[in-house]
């Protein structure tokens, strides 16, 4: 089976348990699959687009309602679909940062946050993590003071990840926002690993902006995401056009400048919207996901020499391990070298960990059933025992 032009049919999540750190939360629901087939054509959501001619105003399919539902789901005032979390950062950076402005990020910020700051001409200052790998409100306070001392100005905005991509640690955003707001610094909370995974309340977090990723965490096709904000900031970040052509005198109605008018015009918005009712339900079962995450990490820790680099016990499903003193000792003499582990996992129907990893590696257990989680946990121990690694039970 192939799709022509050298494209093989992809069968990963159909055939394997996929622990890929960035793929687990974006796996489509069956309803999203159907929407993808039905709305694959370009501009397919535009059949019934009428005045005022904007994506978030379309009522058939019910995109207008979906935008309202998303804002409510995130506990924010206004939401817009964006082509990936990164485009949300970009829109915010463009209105909140002037050239040479100092901007606060963290040592765990994603490269797309840095690039958004760079495009807006900002200067990057990072908040360090504490020994436990957590970005604390105290560290934010002292870094704000640093920035003021160094540049003579307060940061234009603070970017903070609710759960970071390096360790999958959960950071105390509510406390962090409180500190930033004491200095009148707006806060962008990066929910790329949380919105659509766990219940996220933007108001409670004190977020001026809350950004989610459709393809990372909302069971949606790429590129998709959501930018939500407060009524106050909506006026700036969703400002409508005022430009006029000098010959034609044309103006462009209520198109939003930062959104380039319309954003997700087909398969992306429809996939995201079809998954949404499932996503809204699944965040309530986050406790089970955390249970599975800890079940697997505990199995790994029973293999002598294995360390967990993420916070422990786990509060998220993305986890970073150090197996230098366990699996990597096997790799030194194994005929498959470093590939023995991912190859042994593949033989057991498990994929998604970077091929050849035996030292420091990440996995994401999101979306596994009870049986699958137990199976993954047992498989790691089984592989270790087969290779003669001592395990404590
Ligand atoms: C994946 C990721 C992003 C980028 O998300 P896109 O939706 O692909 O733009 C941003 N921040 C963090 C923390 C991420 O893990």
Short mmCIF file of C-alpha atoms in Angstrom, two decimals, residues 110-261:
data_model
loop_
_atom_site.label_atom_id
_atom_site.label_comp_id
_atom_site.label_asym_id
_atom_site.label_seq_id
_atom_site.Cartn_x
_atom_site.Cartn_y
_atom_site.Cartn_z
CA UNK A 110 11.30 25.66 23.68
CA UNK A 111 13.30 26.89 20.70
CA UNK A 112 10.13 28.27 19.10
CA UNK A 113 9.69 30.64 22.06
CA UNK A 114 13.23 31.91 21.49
CA UNK A 115 12.62 32.33 17.76
CA UNK A 116 9.44 34.30 18.42
CA UNK A 117 11.40 36.61 20.72
CA UNK A 118 14.19 36.89 18.16
CA UNK A 119 11.82 37.80 15.33
CA UNK A 120 10.36 40.59 17.45
CA UNK A 121 13.88 41.87 18.20
CA UNK A 122 13.83 41.03 21.92
CA UNK A 123 16.80 40.12 24.12
CA UNK A 124 16.55 36.73 25.84
CA UNK A 125 17.09 36.34 29.59
CA UNK A 126 16.53 32.92 31.16
CA UNK A 127 15.15 31.98 34.56
CA UNK A 128 17.22 29.14 36.05
CA UNK A 129 15.67 25.98 37.53
CA UNK A 130 16.29 24.89 41.11
CA UNK A 131 18.08 21.65 42.06
CA UNK A 132 14.83 19.72 41.65
CA UNK A 133 14.40 20.99 38.09
CA UNK A 134 11.59 23.38 38.92
CA UNK A 135 11.22 27.01 37.84
CA UNK A 136 10.21 28.72 41.08
CA UNK A 137 8.49 32.05 41.70
CA UNK A 138 11.54 33.11 43.74
CA UNK A 139 13.86 32.46 40.80
CA UNK A 140 11.57 34.52 38.58
CA UNK A 141 11.60 37.39 41.09
CA UNK A 142 15.37 37.45 41.34
CA UNK A 143 15.80 37.23 37.55
CA UNK A 144 13.41 40.16 37.05
CA UNK A 145 15.62 42.17 39.45
CA UNK A 146 18.70 41.06 37.45
CA UNK A 147 17.18 42.20 34.18
CA UNK A 148 16.24 45.57 35.65
CA UNK A 149 19.79 45.98 36.99
CA UNK A 150 21.42 44.95 33.68
CA UNK A 151 19.17 46.73 31.19
CA UNK A 152 17.55 49.46 33.25
CA UNK A 153 14.15 48.11 32.19
CA UNK A 154 11.76 45.41 33.30
CA UNK A 155 11.13 42.47 30.94
CA UNK A 156 8.43 43.17 28.33
CA UNK A 157 6.90 39.74 28.89
CA UNK A 158 7.56 36.43 30.64
CA UNK A 159 7.30 33.12 28.76
CA UNK A 160 6.87 30.15 31.09
CA UNK A 161 6.15 26.50 30.31
CA UNK A 162 3.50 24.84 32.46
CA UNK A 163 5.17 21.49 31.72
CA UNK A 164 8.56 21.66 30.01
CA UNK A 165 9.65 19.46 27.10
CA UNK A 166 12.99 18.45 28.60
CA UNK A 167 11.90 16.81 31.87
CA UNK A 168 8.11 16.90 31.75
CA UNK A 169 8.17 18.74 35.09
CA UNK A 170 5.14 20.71 36.26
CA UNK A 171 6.06 24.27 37.18
CA UNK A 172 4.16 26.51 39.63
CA UNK A 173 2.79 28.96 37.06
CA UNK A 174 0.18 30.54 39.38
CA UNK A 175 2.87 31.66 41.84
CA UNK A 176 5.15 32.72 39.00
CA UNK A 177 2.43 34.87 37.42
CA UNK A 178 1.74 36.54 40.74
CA UNK A 179 5.35 37.68 40.96
CA UNK A 180 5.45 38.85 37.32
CA UNK A 181 2.23 40.80 37.79
CA UNK A 182 3.70 42.61 40.81
CA UNK A 183 6.10 44.12 38.28
CA UNK A 184 3.30 44.58 35.75
CA UNK A 185 4.89 42.04 33.41
CA UNK A 186 2.42 40.04 31.28
CA UNK A 187 2.71 36.25 31.33
CA UNK A 188 2.49 33.83 28.44
CA UNK A 189 1.87 30.32 29.77
CA UNK A 190 3.06 27.68 27.30
CA UNK A 191 0.61 24.80 27.56
CA UNK A 192 2.01 22.78 24.64
CA UNK A 193 2.30 19.75 26.95
CA UNK A 194 -0.78 20.43 29.07
CA UNK A 195 -3.75 21.93 27.19
CA UNK A 196 -5.69 18.87 25.99
CA UNK A 197 -3.81 16.57 28.39
CA UNK A 198 -4.85 17.79 31.83
CA UNK A 199 -7.36 20.35 33.05
CA UNK A 200 -5.82 23.78 32.57
CA UNK A 201 -7.40 26.88 34.07
CA UNK A 202 -5.79 29.96 32.56
CA UNK A 203 -7.46 32.30 35.06
CA UNK A 204 -6.19 30.30 38.00
CA UNK A 205 -2.71 30.28 36.47
CA UNK A 206 -2.86 34.06 36.09
CA UNK A 207 -2.00 33.74 32.41
CA UNK A 208 -2.42 36.76 30.17
CA UNK A 209 -1.87 34.37 27.28
CA UNK A 210 -2.36 30.62 27.28
CA UNK A 211 -1.08 28.70 24.27
CA UNK A 212 -1.83 25.08 23.35
CA UNK A 213 -0.61 22.78 20.60
CA UNK A 214 -3.25 20.85 18.64
CA UNK A 215 -0.86 18.33 17.14
CA UNK A 216 1.10 17.81 20.34
CA UNK A 217 -1.64 17.56 22.89
CA UNK A 218 -5.15 17.87 21.41
CA UNK A 219 -5.38 14.83 19.12
CA UNK A 220 -5.31 17.08 16.06
CA UNK A 221 -3.53 17.16 12.70
CA UNK A 222 -0.53 19.48 12.21
CA UNK A 223 -0.09 22.37 12.16
CA UNK A 224 -2.70 23.34 14.72
CA UNK A 225 -2.90 25.05 18.05
CA UNK A 226 -4.74 27.61 20.11
CA UNK A 227 -3.94 31.04 21.46
CA UNK A 228 -6.23 32.20 24.26
CA UNK A 229 -6.09 35.48 26.08
CA UNK A 230 -7.91 37.95 28.31
CA UNK A 231 -10.42 40.53 27.08
CA UNK A 232 -7.85 43.22 27.73
CA UNK A 233 -5.07 41.65 25.66
CA UNK A 234 -7.45 40.41 22.96
CA UNK A 235 -7.86 43.98 21.77
CA UNK A 236 -4.13 44.15 21.06
CA UNK A 237 -3.26 40.66 19.86
CA UNK A 238 -6.45 40.25 17.83
CA UNK A 239 -6.52 43.82 16.53
CA UNK A 240 -8.37 44.19 13.25
CA UNK A 241 -6.95 45.67 10.07
CA UNK A 242 -7.03 49.38 9.25
CA UNK A 243 -4.98 49.40 6.06
CA UNK A 244 -6.33 50.85 2.82
CA UNK A 245 -5.13 50.50 -0.78
CA UNK A 246 -4.28 53.87 -2.28
CA UNK A 247 -5.65 53.16 -5.79
CA UNK A 248 -8.60 50.91 -5.04
CA UNK A 249 -9.42 52.36 -1.65
CA UNK A 250 -9.99 48.81 -0.48
CA UNK A 251 -10.21 48.01 3.22
CA UNK A 252 -10.40 44.55 4.71
CA UNK A 253 -13.18 44.46 7.23
CA UNK A 254 -12.59 42.65 10.50
CA UNK A 255 -9.64 40.53 9.45
CA UNK A 256 -7.21 40.23 12.37
CA UNK A 257 -3.69 41.36 11.55
CA UNK A 258 -1.73 38.91 13.71
CA UNK A 259 -3.90 36.03 12.47
CA UNK A 260 -3.36 37.07 8.83
CA UNK A 261 -7.15 37.09 8.55
#
